[in-house]
Every structure is written in structure tokens, then in C-alpha cells.
CSV table of C-alpha atoms in Angstrom, one decimal:
chain,number,residue,atom,x,y,z
A,1,MET,CA,60.8,-2.8,-46.8
A,2,THR,CA,60.4,-5.9,-48.7
A,3,PRO,CA,57.3,-5.8,-51.2
A,4,VAL,CA,55.0,-8.1,-48.7
A,5,ARG,CA,55.5,-5.7,-45.6
A,6,VAL,CA,54.3,-3.0,-48.0
A,7,PHE,CA,51.4,-4.4,-48.8
A,8,ALA,CA,50.8,-5.6,-44.9
A,9,LEU,CA,51.4,-2.2,-44.2
A,10,PHE,CA,49.3,-0.7,-46.5
A,11,SER,CA,46.4,-3.6,-45.8
A,12,LEU,CA,46.8,-2.2,-42.2
A,13,LEU,CA,46.1,1.1,-43.0
A,14,LEU,CA,43.0,0.5,-45.1
A,15,LEU,CA,41.9,-1.6,-42.3
A,16,SER,CA,42.3,1.4,-40.2
A,17,VAL,CA,40.2,3.6,-42.3
A,18,ALA,CA,37.7,1.5,-42.7
A,19,VAL,CA,38.0,1.1,-38.7
A,20,ARG,CA,37.2,5.1,-38.2
A,21,ALA,CA,34.7,5.3,-40.9
A,22,ALA,CA,32.2,2.9,-39.6
A,23,GLU,CA,32.8,4.4,-35.9
A,24,PRO,CA,29.4,4.3,-34.1
A,25,GLY,CA,27.5,7.1,-33.4
A,26,LYS,CA,29.1,9.5,-35.4
A,27,GLU,CA,26.9,10.7,-38.5
A,28,ALA,CA,28.6,12.0,-41.5
A,29,PRO,CA,29.2,16.2,-41.7
A,30,ILE,CA,26.8,18.1,-44.0
A,31,PRO,CA,28.0,19.1,-46.7
A,32,ASP,CA,29.0,23.1,-47.3
A,33,VAL,CA,27.0,22.7,-50.6
A,34,VAL,CA,24.0,20.5,-50.2
A,35,SER,CA,23.3,18.3,-53.4
A,36,TYR,CA,19.3,17.5,-54.2
A,37,TYR,CA,20.1,14.2,-56.0
A,38,ARG,CA,22.1,12.6,-54.3
A,39,ASP,CA,21.6,14.4,-50.5
A,40,VAL,CA,18.0,14.9,-50.7
A,41,ARG,CA,16.2,12.9,-53.1
A,42,PRO,CA,17.1,10.0,-51.2
A,43,VAL,CA,15.6,11.5,-48.1
A,44,PHE,CA,12.2,12.1,-50.0
A,45,GLN,CA,12.7,8.5,-51.4
A,46,GLN,CA,13.2,6.7,-48.0
A,47,HIS,CA,10.0,8.7,-46.1
A,48,CYS,CA,7.6,10.6,-48.2
A,49,GLN,CA,7.1,9.2,-51.6
A,50,GLY,CA,5.5,6.1,-50.7
A,51,CYS,CA,2.5,8.7,-50.0
A,52,HIS,CA,3.7,11.3,-53.0
A,53,GLN,CA,4.3,9.8,-56.1
A,54,PRO,CA,2.2,10.1,-59.7
A,55,ALA,CA,0.6,6.5,-58.5
A,56,LYS,CA,-0.8,7.9,-54.7
A,57,ALA,CA,-1.0,11.3,-54.6
A,58,GLN,CA,-2.1,12.2,-51.5
A,59,GLY,CA,-2.6,15.8,-50.7
A,60,ASP,CA,-2.5,16.1,-54.5
A,61,PHE,CA,1.3,16.6,-54.0
A,62,VAL,CA,3.7,14.3,-56.1
A,63,MET,CA,7.4,14.4,-54.6
A,64,THR,CA,8.6,12.4,-56.9
A,65,ALA,CA,10.9,15.1,-59.6
A,66,HIS,CA,12.2,18.3,-58.6
A,67,ALA,CA,9.7,20.4,-60.3
A,68,GLY,CA,6.6,18.9,-58.4
A,69,LEU,CA,8.3,20.3,-55.0
A,70,LEU,CA,7.8,23.9,-56.0
A,71,LEU,CA,4.2,23.3,-56.2
A,72,ALA,CA,1.6,23.7,-54.2
A,73,GLY,CA,-0.3,20.8,-52.7
A,74,GLU,CA,-4.5,21.0,-51.3
A,75,SER,CA,-3.2,23.2,-48.8
A,76,GLY,CA,-2.4,25.8,-51.2
A,77,LYS,CA,0.6,26.7,-50.1
A,78,ALA,CA,4.3,26.3,-51.7
A,79,ALA,CA,5.8,22.9,-50.3
A,80,ILE,CA,9.2,24.5,-51.0
A,81,VAL,CA,10.3,28.6,-52.0
A,82,ALA,CA,13.7,28.6,-53.0
A,83,GLY,CA,16.2,30.7,-50.4
A,84,LYS,CA,13.3,30.7,-48.3
A,85,VAL,CA,13.0,28.4,-45.2
A,86,ASP,CA,10.0,29.5,-43.0
A,87,ALA,CA,8.1,30.2,-46.3
A,88,SER,CA,8.5,26.4,-47.1
A,89,ASN,CA,5.7,24.5,-46.1
A,90,LEU,CA,7.2,20.8,-46.4
A,91,ILE,CA,9.7,22.5,-43.0
A,92,GLU,CA,6.4,22.9,-41.1
A,93,GLN,CA,5.5,19.5,-42.1
A,94,ILE,CA,8.6,17.8,-41.0
A,95,VAL,CA,10.2,20.2,-38.0
A,96,PRO,CA,7.8,19.1,-34.3
A,97,LYS,CA,6.0,22.5,-32.7
A,98,ALA,CA,5.4,22.9,-29.2
A,99,GLY,CA,6.6,19.2,-28.5
A,100,LYS,CA,4.1,17.8,-30.6
A,101,LYS,CA,5.3,14.7,-33.6
A,102,PRO,CA,5.5,16.8,-37.1
A,103,ALA,CA,2.4,15.6,-39.0
A,104,MET,CA,5.0,14.0,-41.8
A,105,PRO,CA,6.0,11.5,-42.1
A,106,LYS,CA,2.5,10.4,-41.4
A,107,ASN,CA,2.0,7.5,-39.1
A,108,LYS,CA,5.9,7.2,-39.1
A,109,GLU,CA,8.8,8.2,-36.8
A,110,PRO,CA,10.4,12.4,-37.4
A,111,LEU,CA,12.7,12.5,-39.7
A,112,PRO,CA,16.5,12.0,-38.3
A,113,GLN,CA,17.3,15.8,-37.2
A,114,ARG,CA,20.8,15.7,-39.6
A,115,GLU,CA,17.7,14.8,-42.8
A,116,VAL,CA,16.1,17.9,-41.5
A,117,THR,CA,19.1,20.2,-41.5
A,118,LEU,CA,20.1,18.8,-44.8
A,119,ILE,CA,16.2,19.7,-46.2
A,120,LYS,CA,16.9,23.4,-44.7
A,121,LYS,CA,20.4,23.9,-45.5
A,122,TRP,CA,19.7,22.9,-49.3
A,123,ILE,CA,16.7,25.2,-49.8
A,124,ALA,CA,18.3,27.8,-47.9
A,125,GLN,CA,21.1,27.5,-51.3
A,126,GLY,CA,18.3,28.1,-53.7
A,127,ALA,CA,17.0,25.0,-53.7
A,128,THR,CA,18.8,24.2,-56.7
A,129,ASP,CA,18.0,21.2,-59.4
A,130,ASP,CA,21.0,18.7,-60.0
A,131,THR,CA,19.3,15.9,-61.1
A,132,PRO,CA,21.8,14.5,-64.6
A,133,SER,CA,19.9,15.0,-67.7
A,134,THR,CA,20.6,11.0,-67.5
A,135,SER,CA,18.1,10.4,-64.7
A,136,ARG,CA,15.3,12.8,-65.4
A,137,GLN,CA,13.1,10.4,-67.3
A,138,VAL,CA,9.6,11.0,-66.5
A,139,ILE,CA,7.6,7.5,-66.5
A,140,ASP,CA,3.6,7.6,-64.5
A,141,GLN,CA,0.6,6.4,-65.9
A,142,GLU,CA,0.7,9.3,-68.5
A,143,HIS,CA,4.1,8.2,-69.8
A,144,PRO,CA,4.0,5.1,-69.3
A,145,PRO,CA,7.5,3.0,-69.9
A,146,THR,CA,8.9,2.3,-73.2
A,147,TYR,CA,11.5,-0.9,-73.9
A,148,VAL,CA,14.4,-0.7,-76.4
A,149,LEU,CA,15.0,-4.1,-75.4
A,150,PRO,CA,12.9,-7.0,-74.3
A,151,PRO,CA,12.4,-6.7,-69.9
A,152,VAL,CA,14.1,-9.5,-67.8
A,153,ILE,CA,11.4,-10.7,-66.3
A,154,THR,CA,11.9,-11.6,-62.8
A,155,SER,CA,8.2,-12.8,-61.7
A,156,ILE,CA,5.1,-13.8,-62.7
A,157,ALA,CA,1.6,-14.6,-60.9
A,158,TYR,CA,-1.6,-16.1,-62.0
A,159,ALA,CA,-4.6,-14.3,-60.3
A,160,PRO,CA,-7.0,-17.2,-58.5
A,161,ASP,CA,-9.8,-16.9,-60.5
A,162,GLY,CA,-7.2,-17.9,-63.5
A,163,LYS,CA,-8.2,-15.0,-65.6
A,164,LEU,CA,-4.8,-12.1,-65.2
A,165,LEU,CA,-1.5,-13.0,-65.4
A,166,ALA,CA,0.6,-10.5,-64.0
A,167,VAL,CA,4.1,-10.1,-65.6
A,168,ALA,CA,6.9,-8.1,-63.2
A,169,GLY,CA,8.7,-5.1,-65.9
A,170,TYR,CA,10.7,-1.8,-65.8
A,171,HIS,CA,8.7,0.4,-63.2
A,172,GLU,CA,5.3,-1.3,-63.8
A,173,ILE,CA,3.6,-4.8,-63.4
A,174,LEU,CA,1.8,-5.6,-66.5
A,175,LEU,CA,-1.4,-7.6,-66.5
A,176,HIS,CA,-2.0,-9.9,-69.2
A,177,HIS,CA,-5.2,-12.1,-69.8
A,178,ALA,CA,-3.9,-14.9,-69.1
A,179,ASP,CA,-4.0,-17.0,-72.2
A,180,GLY,CA,-1.4,-14.7,-74.0
A,181,SER,CA,-3.9,-12.9,-75.9
A,182,GLY,CA,-3.0,-9.3,-74.6
A,183,LEU,CA,-2.7,-6.7,-72.4
A,184,ALA,CA,-5.3,-6.6,-69.5
A,185,GLY,CA,-3.5,-3.3,-67.6
A,186,ARG,CA,-0.5,-1.7,-66.6
A,187,LEU,CA,0.2,-0.8,-63.0
A,188,ILE,CA,3.3,2.1,-63.0
A,189,GLY,CA,5.2,2.9,-59.8
A,190,ILE,CA,8.4,4.5,-58.7
A,191,SER,CA,10.2,0.8,-58.2
A,192,GLU,CA,12.2,0.8,-61.7
A,193,ARG,CA,12.8,-3.3,-60.4
A,194,ILE,CA,9.8,-5.4,-59.6
A,195,GLN,CA,11.2,-8.7,-58.2
A,196,SER,CA,8.3,-10.6,-56.9
A,197,LEU,CA,4.6,-10.4,-57.5
A,198,ALA,CA,1.7,-12.2,-55.7
A,199,PHE,CA,-1.8,-11.8,-55.5
A,200,SER,CA,-3.8,-12.0,-52.2
A,201,PRO,CA,-6.3,-15.2,-51.9
A,202,ASP,CA,-9.0,-13.8,-52.8
A,203,GLY,CA,-7.4,-11.7,-56.4
A,204,LYS,CA,-8.9,-8.3,-55.0
A,205,LEU,CA,-5.3,-7.0,-54.2
A,206,LEU,CA,-1.4,-7.7,-55.7
A,207,ALA,CA,1.4,-7.2,-54.0
A,208,ALA,CA,5.1,-7.0,-55.3
A,209,SER,CA,8.3,-6.4,-53.9
A,210,GLY,CA,11.2,-4.3,-55.8
A,211,GLY,CA,13.1,-0.9,-55.5
A,212,ASP,CA,15.6,0.6,-57.0
A,213,PRO,CA,18.9,-1.1,-56.7
A,214,GLY,CA,21.2,0.4,-53.6
A,215,ARG,CA,18.9,3.2,-53.2
A,216,PHE,CA,15.5,2.3,-51.4
A,217,GLY,CA,13.1,-1.0,-51.4
A,218,GLU,CA,9.9,-0.6,-52.0
A,219,VAL,CA,6.9,-3.0,-51.1
A,220,GLN,CA,3.4,-1.9,-53.3
A,221,ILE,CA,-0.2,-2.8,-52.8
A,222,TRP,CA,-2.4,-2.6,-55.9
A,223,ASP,CA,-6.4,-2.7,-56.1
A,224,VAL,CA,-6.4,-4.5,-59.4
A,225,ALA,CA,-9.8,-4.3,-60.5
A,226,LYS,CA,-9.6,0.1,-60.0
A,227,LYS,CA,-5.3,-0.5,-61.2
A,228,LYS,CA,-4.8,2.1,-58.2
A,229,LEU,CA,-2.4,1.6,-55.6
A,230,LYS,CA,-3.1,1.2,-52.7
A,231,LEU,CA,-0.3,1.2,-50.4
A,232,SER,CA,3.7,2.0,-51.1
A,233,HIS,CA,5.7,1.1,-48.3
A,234,PRO,CA,9.7,2.3,-49.1
A,235,VAL,CA,12.1,-0.1,-46.2
A,236,THR,CA,15.5,-0.5,-46.7
A,237,PHE,CA,18.1,0.9,-48.7
A,238,ASP,CA,18.3,-1.8,-51.6
A,239,THR,CA,15.4,-3.9,-53.3
A,240,VAL,CA,13.4,-6.5,-51.3
A,241,TYR,CA,12.5,-9.7,-52.6
A,242,GLY,CA,10.2,-13.0,-52.1
A,243,VAL,CA,6.4,-11.3,-50.9
A,244,SER,CA,4.0,-13.6,-49.8
A,245,TRP,CA,0.6,-13.0,-48.6
A,246,SER,CA,-0.7,-14.5,-45.5
A,247,PRO,CA,-3.7,-16.9,-45.4
A,248,ASP,CA,-5.7,-14.2,-43.8
A,249,ALA,CA,-4.6,-11.7,-46.1
A,250,THR,CA,-4.0,-8.9,-43.5
A,251,ARG,CA,0.0,-9.0,-44.0
A,252,VAL,CA,2.3,-9.7,-46.7
A,253,ALA,CA,5.9,-10.8,-45.5
A,254,PHE,CA,9.2,-10.1,-47.7
A,255,GLY,CA,12.6,-10.3,-47.5
A,256,CYS,CA,15.2,-7.7,-47.8
A,257,ALA,CA,19.0,-7.6,-48.5
A,258,ASP,CA,20.0,-6.3,-45.1
A,259,ASN,CA,19.5,-9.8,-44.1
A,260,THR,CA,16.3,-9.6,-42.6
A,261,LEU,CA,12.5,-10.9,-43.1
A,262,ARG,CA,10.1,-8.7,-42.4
A,263,ALA,CA,5.9,-8.5,-42.4
A,264,ILE,CA,3.5,-5.4,-42.8
A,265,ASP,CA,0.2,-5.1,-42.4
A,266,ILE,CA,-1.3,-4.0,-45.6
A,267,ALA,CA,-4.0,-1.8,-44.4
A,268,THR,CA,-1.9,0.3,-42.5
A,269,GLY,CA,1.7,0.0,-43.7
A,270,GLN,CA,3.0,-0.5,-40.0
A,271,GLN,CA,5.8,-3.3,-39.5
A,272,VAL,CA,4.5,-6.5,-37.9
A,273,LEU,CA,7.7,-8.5,-38.0
A,274,TYR,CA,11.2,-8.2,-37.7
A,275,GLN,CA,13.5,-11.0,-38.0
A,276,GLY,CA,17.3,-10.7,-37.8
A,277,ALA,CA,18.8,-14.8,-38.2
A,278,ALA,CA,19.9,-14.5,-41.3
A,279,ASN,CA,23.6,-14.0,-42.2
A,280,ASP,CA,22.6,-13.1,-46.0
A,281,TRP,CA,20.4,-11.4,-48.4
A,282,VAL,CA,16.1,-13.0,-47.9
A,283,LEU,CA,15.4,-13.8,-51.2
A,284,ASP,CA,11.9,-15.5,-50.5
A,285,THR,CA,9.3,-16.0,-47.9
A,286,VAL,CA,5.6,-17.9,-47.8
A,287,TRP,CA,3.6,-18.8,-44.8
A,288,SER,CA,2.6,-21.7,-42.9
A,289,VAL,CA,-0.9,-22.8,-43.3
A,290,ASP,CA,-2.7,-21.6,-41.0
A,291,GLY,CA,-0.4,-17.9,-40.6
A,292,SER,CA,1.3,-18.5,-37.2
A,293,TYR,CA,4.4,-19.3,-39.2
A,294,LEU,CA,7.1,-18.0,-41.5
A,295,VAL,CA,9.6,-19.2,-43.4
A,296,SER,CA,12.2,-17.4,-45.4
A,297,VAL,CA,15.4,-18.7,-47.5
A,298,SER,CA,18.4,-17.2,-48.0
A,299,ARG,CA,21.6,-17.2,-49.8
A,300,ASP,CA,23.0,-18.0,-47.0
A,301,ARG,CA,22.6,-21.7,-47.6
A,302,ALA,CA,19.8,-21.9,-44.7
A,303,MET,CA,16.1,-21.7,-44.8
A,304,ARG,CA,14.6,-20.5,-41.4
A,305,LEU,CA,11.0,-21.2,-39.5
A,306,VAL,CA,10.1,-17.9,-37.2
A,307,GLU,CA,6.9,-17.8,-35.2
A,308,VAL,CA,5.0,-14.8,-36.3
A,309,ALA,CA,3.3,-14.0,-32.7
A,310,THR,CA,6.5,-13.9,-31.0
A,311,GLN,CA,8.9,-12.9,-34.0
A,312,ARG,CA,11.0,-15.5,-32.8
A,313,PHE,CA,13.2,-17.6,-34.5
A,314,ILE,CA,12.6,-21.0,-34.1
A,315,ASP,CA,14.6,-23.6,-35.9
A,316,ASN,CA,16.7,-24.1,-39.0
A,317,ILE,CA,14.8,-26.4,-41.3
A,318,THR,CA,17.8,-27.6,-43.4
A,319,SER,CA,20.7,-29.7,-42.2
A,320,ILE,CA,23.1,-27.3,-40.0
A,321,THR,CA,25.7,-29.4,-40.8
A,322,PRO,CA,28.8,-28.3,-42.8
A,323,GLY,CA,28.6,-28.9,-46.6
A,324,ALA,CA,25.1,-30.2,-46.3
A,325,LEU,CA,24.0,-27.2,-48.7
A,326,LYS,CA,26.2,-26.7,-51.0
A,327,GLY,CA,25.0,-23.0,-52.0
A,328,GLY,CA,22.2,-20.3,-51.6
A,329,LEU,CA,19.0,-20.4,-51.7
A,330,MET,CA,16.5,-18.6,-54.0
A,331,ALA,CA,13.1,-20.1,-54.1
A,332,VAL,CA,10.7,-21.4,-51.9
A,333,ASP,CA,6.9,-22.5,-51.7
A,334,ARG,CA,4.4,-24.4,-49.4
A,335,ASN,CA,2.7,-27.2,-50.3
A,336,PRO,CA,-1.3,-25.9,-51.0
A,337,LYS,CA,-2.4,-28.5,-48.7
A,338,LYS,CA,-0.1,-28.9,-45.7
A,339,ASP,CA,2.8,-27.7,-44.1
A,340,GLU,CA,6.2,-29.2,-46.6
A,341,LEU,CA,8.1,-27.1,-48.1
A,342,LEU,CA,9.9,-27.0,-51.5
A,343,CYS,CA,13.4,-25.5,-51.7
A,344,ALA,CA,16.3,-25.2,-54.3
A,345,GLY,CA,18.9,-22.2,-55.2
A,346,ALA,CA,22.2,-22.7,-56.4
A,347,ASP,CA,23.3,-26.3,-56.1
A,348,GLY,CA,20.2,-26.9,-58.9
A,349,THR,CA,18.6,-30.0,-56.7
A,350,PRO,CA,14.8,-29.9,-55.5
A,351,LYS,CA,14.1,-30.6,-52.4
A,352,ILE,CA,11.3,-30.8,-49.9
A,353,PHE,CA,11.1,-30.7,-46.1
A,354,GLN,CA,8.6,-30.6,-43.5
A,355,MET,CA,8.4,-27.6,-41.8
A,356,HIS,CA,8.5,-28.5,-37.9
A,357,ARG,CA,10.6,-30.8,-36.2
A,358,ASN,CA,9.8,-33.5,-33.8
A,359,LYS,CA,12.8,-35.3,-33.2
A,360,LYS,CA,15.8,-33.9,-31.4
A,361,ARG,CA,18.1,-32.3,-33.4
A,362,VAL,CA,21.3,-33.8,-34.0
A,363,ILE,CA,24.5,-32.8,-35.7
A,364,GLY,CA,24.4,-34.3,-39.1
A,365,ASP,CA,21.2,-35.0,-39.1
A,366,ASP,CA,19.3,-34.0,-42.2
A,367,PHE,CA,15.5,-34.9,-40.2
A,368,ASN,CA,13.3,-33.0,-41.8
A,369,LEU,CA,14.4,-33.6,-45.4
A,370,ILE,CA,11.4,-35.4,-47.0
A,371,LYS,CA,13.1,-36.1,-50.8
A,372,SER,CA,16.0,-34.7,-52.9
A,373,PHE,CA,15.0,-34.4,-56.6
A,374,ALA,CA,17.2,-34.8,-59.7
A,375,PRO,CA,19.1,-32.0,-60.1
A,376,LEU,CA,18.7,-29.2,-62.8
A,377,PRO,CA,22.0,-28.1,-64.6
A,378,GLY,CA,23.1,-24.7,-62.9
A,379,ARG,CA,21.1,-22.6,-60.8
A,380,ILE,CA,17.5,-23.3,-59.8
A,381,TYR,CA,16.0,-19.2,-59.5
A,382,ALA,CA,12.0,-20.8,-59.3
A,383,ALA,CA,10.7,-23.4,-57.7
A,384,LYS,CA,6.5,-23.8,-57.2
A,385,TYR,CA,3.9,-26.7,-56.1
A,386,SER,CA,1.2,-27.2,-58.4
A,387,ILE,CA,-2.6,-26.3,-56.7
A,388,ASP,CA,-3.1,-29.7,-55.8
A,389,GLY,CA,0.1,-30.5,-54.1
A,390,SER,CA,0.9,-33.4,-56.3
A,391,LEU,CA,3.2,-31.6,-59.1
A,392,ILE,CA,6.2,-29.7,-58.3
A,393,ALA,CA,7.9,-27.0,-61.0
A,394,VAL,CA,11.3,-26.0,-61.3
A,395,GLY,CA,13.3,-23.7,-63.2
A,396,SER,CA,17.1,-23.1,-64.2
A,397,SER,CA,19.9,-21.1,-65.7
A,398,LEU,CA,23.5,-22.3,-66.9
A,399,ASP,CA,25.5,-20.2,-69.0
A,400,GLY,CA,22.7,-18.4,-70.8
A,401,VAL,CA,20.7,-21.6,-71.3
A,402,GLY,CA,17.4,-22.6,-69.4
A,403,GLU,CA,15.7,-25.1,-68.5
A,404,VAL,CA,12.0,-26.1,-66.4
A,405,ARG,CA,11.3,-29.4,-65.3
A,406,VAL,CA,8.1,-31.1,-63.5
A,407,TYR,CA,8.1,-33.6,-61.0
A,408,ARG,CA,6.0,-35.7,-59.1
A,409,ALA,CA,6.1,-34.7,-55.6
A,410,ALA,CA,6.9,-36.8,-52.5
A,411,THR,CA,5.4,-37.3,-49.2
A,412,LYS,CA,6.2,-38.6,-46.1
A,413,PRO,CA,8.0,-41.5,-45.4
A,414,GLY,CA,4.7,-43.6,-44.6
A,415,GLU,CA,2.4,-41.3,-46.4
A,416,LYS,CA,0.2,-42.4,-49.3
A,417,ASN,CA,0.5,-40.6,-52.5
A,418,LEU,CA,-2.5,-41.5,-54.3
A,419,ALA,CA,-2.8,-41.2,-57.8
A,420,THR,CA,-6.3,-41.7,-59.7
A,421,ALA,CA,-6.3,-44.1,-62.4
A,422,SER,CA,-9.5,-46.0,-64.3
A,423,LEU,CA,-10.2,-49.4,-64.8
A,424,LEU,CA,-12.3,-51.0,-67.8
A,425,THR,CA,-15.0,-53.2,-66.7
A,426,TYR,CA,-17.5,-55.0,-68.4
A,427,SER,CA,-21.2,-55.8,-66.9
A,428,SER,CA,-24.8,-56.7,-68.1
A,429,ARG,CA,-24.9,-53.0,-68.9
A,430,GLY,CA,-22.0,-53.2,-71.5
A,431,PHE,CA,-18.4,-51.6,-70.9
A,432,ALA,CA,-17.8,-48.8,-68.5
A,433,THR,CA,-14.9,-47.2,-66.4
A,434,LEU,CA,-14.5,-47.3,-62.9
A,435,PRO,CA,-12.2,-45.0,-60.9
A,436,LEU,CA,-9.5,-46.8,-59.3
A,437,MET,CA,-6.8,-45.1,-56.5
A,438,LEU,CA,-3.6,-46.6,-56.7
A,439,GLU,CA,-1.1,-45.9,-54.2
A,440,ALA,CA,2.1,-44.0,-56.6
A,441,ARG,CA,5.6,-45.6,-56.2
A,442,LEU,CA,6.7,-43.1,-58.2
A,443,ASP,CA,7.0,-40.5,-56.0
A,444,GLY,CA,9.8,-37.9,-57.3
A,445,ARG,CA,10.0,-39.3,-60.9
A,446,LEU,CA,10.2,-36.8,-63.9
A,447,VAL,CA,7.5,-35.9,-64.9
A,448,ALA,CA,7.8,-33.3,-68.1
A,449,THR,CA,10.8,-31.2,-68.9
A,450,MET,CA,9.4,-28.0,-71.1
A,451,GLU,CA,10.2,-27.8,-74.5
A,452,ASN,CA,11.3,-24.5,-76.6
A,453,VAL,CA,12.3,-23.1,-73.4
A,454,ASN,CA,15.2,-20.2,-74.8
A,455,GLY,CA,17.3,-18.7,-72.0
A,456,PRO,CA,17.7,-18.5,-68.3
A,457,VAL,CA,14.5,-19.4,-66.2
A,458,TYR,CA,13.8,-16.9,-63.3
A,459,THR,CA,9.8,-17.6,-62.9
A,460,LEU,CA,7.1,-19.8,-62.6
A,461,ALA,CA,3.5,-20.1,-61.8
A,462,TYR,CA,0.9,-22.6,-62.4
A,463,ARG,CA,-2.8,-21.3,-63.4
A,464,PRO,CA,-5.1,-22.3,-61.0
A,465,ASP,CA,-6.5,-24.9,-62.6
A,466,GLY,CA,-3.1,-26.5,-62.8
A,467,LYS,CA,-3.1,-27.3,-66.7
A,468,GLN,CA,-1.0,-24.8,-67.6
A,469,LEU,CA,2.5,-23.8,-66.1
A,470,ALA,CA,3.7,-20.0,-67.5
A,471,SER,CA,7.5,-19.6,-67.4
A,472,ALA,CA,10.3,-16.8,-68.1
A,473,GLY,CA,13.1,-15.2,-67.8
A,474,PHE,CA,15.9,-13.5,-69.6
A,475,ASP,CA,14.5,-13.0,-73.1
A,476,GLY,CA,11.2,-11.3,-71.9
A,477,MET,CA,8.8,-14.0,-73.3
A,478,VAL,CA,5.7,-15.7,-71.8
A,479,ARG,CA,5.4,-19.2,-72.4
A,480,LEU,CA,2.3,-21.4,-71.4
A,481,HIS,CA,3.1,-25.3,-71.4
A,482,ASP,CA,1.3,-28.2,-70.1
A,483,PRO,CA,2.9,-29.1,-67.5
A,484,LEU,CA,1.7,-33.1,-67.6
A,485,THR,CA,3.4,-33.1,-71.3
A,486,GLY,CA,5.3,-30.3,-71.6
A,487,LYS,CA,4.1,-29.8,-75.1
A,488,LEU,CA,4.5,-25.5,-75.5
A,489,SER,CA,1.4,-23.9,-76.1
A,490,LYS,CA,1.9,-20.2,-76.7
A,491,GLU,CA,4.5,-17.9,-76.1
A,492,PHE,CA,4.3,-14.0,-75.7
A,493,ALA,CA,6.0,-10.4,-75.5
A,494,VAL,CA,5.0,-9.2,-72.5
A,495,VAL,CA,6.0,-5.3,-73.7
A,496,PRO,CA,3.1,-3.7,-75.5
A,497,GLY,CA,4.0,-2.0,-78.9
A,498,LYS,CA,7.3,-0.7,-81.1
A,499,PRO,CA,10.4,1.0,-79.0
A,500,ILE,CA,10.4,4.3,-78.9
A,501,ALA,CA,12.3,6.7,-77.0
A,502,ALA,CA,11.8,7.7,-73.4
A,503,THR,CA,9.8,10.7,-72.8
A,504,THR,CA,11.6,13.4,-70.8
A,505,LYS,CA,11.3,17.0,-69.1
């Protein structure tokens, strides 16, 4: 048999195995020996730890470590009694009684029968802890993260009053004073990665999306003043991205690695929107001015419009013409004043689009496009409008080098982009300056390139007064620039103290 035929036969065998493994309706068999770390712990992560973690220990019961599972919560009954299924209060909580739904998970669907069987069998076999020594690190408010190296910063966000700057860290959100003078607080949770941050419009709450790669995703809602976790919403089996607030601050949207766009009610954690039109990871989201539409961008190169009330996919805002987009989209932001969208991604070219199409689609058109800007080197990971919508900022990465630029925003054809100027006049009362409104003919021009940017840039944020632009990325530093001149005013490391060994149990 020739090598080509051998290879072809081998490929067919692999394909047949893959098809059989993916046959619908067949559950994986229960293992003979159930592992806590491999089999049971993921069930608790997905369904239980949102409410039973150090930052939010409902019922005085924490389920993030094996030792806590053997304790009694406020009920006074031991949750798990090794070797005794019927004596374990946890089983009583997750098994239905007399046709009624089980008490836990609270306000959610009951655990699948296979997962209940796994937990029962694990308890019956002695509830052994087989957590590897390398995974026994304890991280909570009493044992905050310590850093051997600066963290890669994936997101920063200013509070609406401009006093705080939230920074994504490892297992935590670091609240810094916005002038870089030091830490104001640390919000420590169960997600080892925080992918995106967003303050609520009134600044009282802070939303974060993240999770543990390949294990679970989580959306967190924090009470900023109390520094307390208000809601933890576990979702999917991978980290989640691009969290954004509805204008009325009742819902948050986010994108998932299972190619879905979702939104939840922050008061209850209930899912209120689910949309699966994307063909790849959904990496960022933003709401329309009135909150009736959601926009998402994906690695599949498309920016999509979804109607919130009906959860319907409405339109591809970007062109559907093959080759029109050169790579996945990674960031989107909305003009604070109107439904125009800044997006950017793998091709390094920032673009502004109108949100709603008012002309019949023709294959080959890119009707919604308002302006393409000069490209940056490499991929653009961050794109933000200034608070008045007059400027855009974008940050990129290429071969370990980063760049941040500010451009003057563009308007729809036919609209006037007014810029303020002044006229020196003389009268009998002396010299005076009068404001003039001049039509800006330089839409899309480069305003400034930020100086002293070192390494890839993954996140940007305008201070609410528009006079400061913060950037961060690979090197764990936050840099504060004047967005009109590019001058660096301050840079600071986000992690406190000298790195020390992690605390373990």
C-alpha cells in the first residue's frame, strides 16, 4: 500500500472515531473511580460557586476548596459526609423531593442526572481530595494574589466621576486612584482571568467578565463602595469577553467563546438574551443609545446588530462581501452621542460605521461604512471614543511592540463636524476673544501618537473629562497620556508590594 493510501486510511479512521465520539444523545459513562478534581469540581464551578465562594458565601458555605465541602453552613448539617451519601446535606439540596424541584442550584435548572450520580458516587467512594499540589493555591480577601511578574493587563475602566481606575489583574480587580497615586481597593474573586471591565452609568456597580480558560466563564457584578460581590454568574466552559451595560443599568451583555452573544438581568442573574448568529468567538459588545439594540464583534470578521426585545439577529453592519474584511474584529465602541460604531481588529485599520442600514443591501457594497482611518502596525486590541465623541483612540500590537494613536472622529456624509476656534477682536473696550464654530475639514486626521508606550497595548480608557487617556497591556504598567499631544504624564505599576510566594493550603 502506498504512503498516500496509508495516510488516507488513517485519516478516515480518525474521522470515524471523531464522529462516533460526537454522536448526539450519548452521555459519557460514569468512571469507575470518580475524581474530585477532574469530575466533581467542574460541576461545582459551573453550578454552585457563583453563590458559594469567599467573596459571596451564601448560607455561610464556601465550595471553592475541598476542605470547605466537609463543613456545615448555616443549616448546621455537614454538606458532605465521606462514605455516607444519605447523611450528606448537599445531596438533600440537589435531589428533587415529592415531585418538587430541588432547592439547589437556587433559581436555576436542576443538575443533570449524570452530574448528581457523579457526586453521589464520589461521596460513596470516600469523597477523596485528589487536587494536585500545584492547584492548591488559596486566593481570597484574606490571601490576596501575589505576583512574581507583572500581570498582563487586559482591561481598564474609569469610574464615571473620574476618581477611580479599575484594572484587571490575576483573580482580582485592582481599584486605583485615577491619578496613579495608589490602590483604593482590591476586588478578589474566583475567576483567574478578568477579560473586560465596565462601570455602571452611575458608577455604583462594576461589571467584569472572565473565567478560567477551558473550564468556566463568569460575569461578576461588584458593589464599588462596599467592595462586595453582588452577583456571580457562571456561564459556558471558557472565559467570557466584552462586558457592557445597558443604558438603564439593569442588564449587562457579554460575548462567549461558544460563539454566542448573551445578556443577563443584574438583579437576578437570569439570562435575558441569547443570540448565536456568530461563527466564532464573540469578543466585544455595546448597546445602542436607547438600549433597544445590541452590537457585537467576533473573530469571524463580522459586526452584528441584534434587536434586544426579540433577541433577533437583524443585520451584518459590516460588509458581507468576501475579502472586504481582512481579519477578525476584536473591539467595538459606540459614539456616546449617537448610534455610530468604532470597530477594529486583526487588520489594524480602525473604521466607523453607522449602526442602521437605510438602503437595500447589494452584494459588494459597504454602505454602513462612514470612515476608514490610517492603519496601525499589527492587530488593534482596543478602540475607544472620547466622552464627547470627537476623538477616537486605538491601541495595537505587532511583534512585541505596541502603539497608541488618537484620531479625529468622522461624521456621516453631509453632516458637519464642528470644532471650536477663537477670534481675537478689538473694540473700544480693548482686545477680546470670541468663540467661533468652524467646520472641521480634517475628519480622520491623526491628532497624536502616545509617547513612551512599551510593549503590546490591549486596553484603553478615556477619563470622563476627556483630558486623560489611560493605556495598558503586556508589561503590567498603566500609562496616562494627554490625548491631544501624546505627552506622558505618569506611568505606574498596578500590583502592590514586592512579589512573594503564593499562600497555599
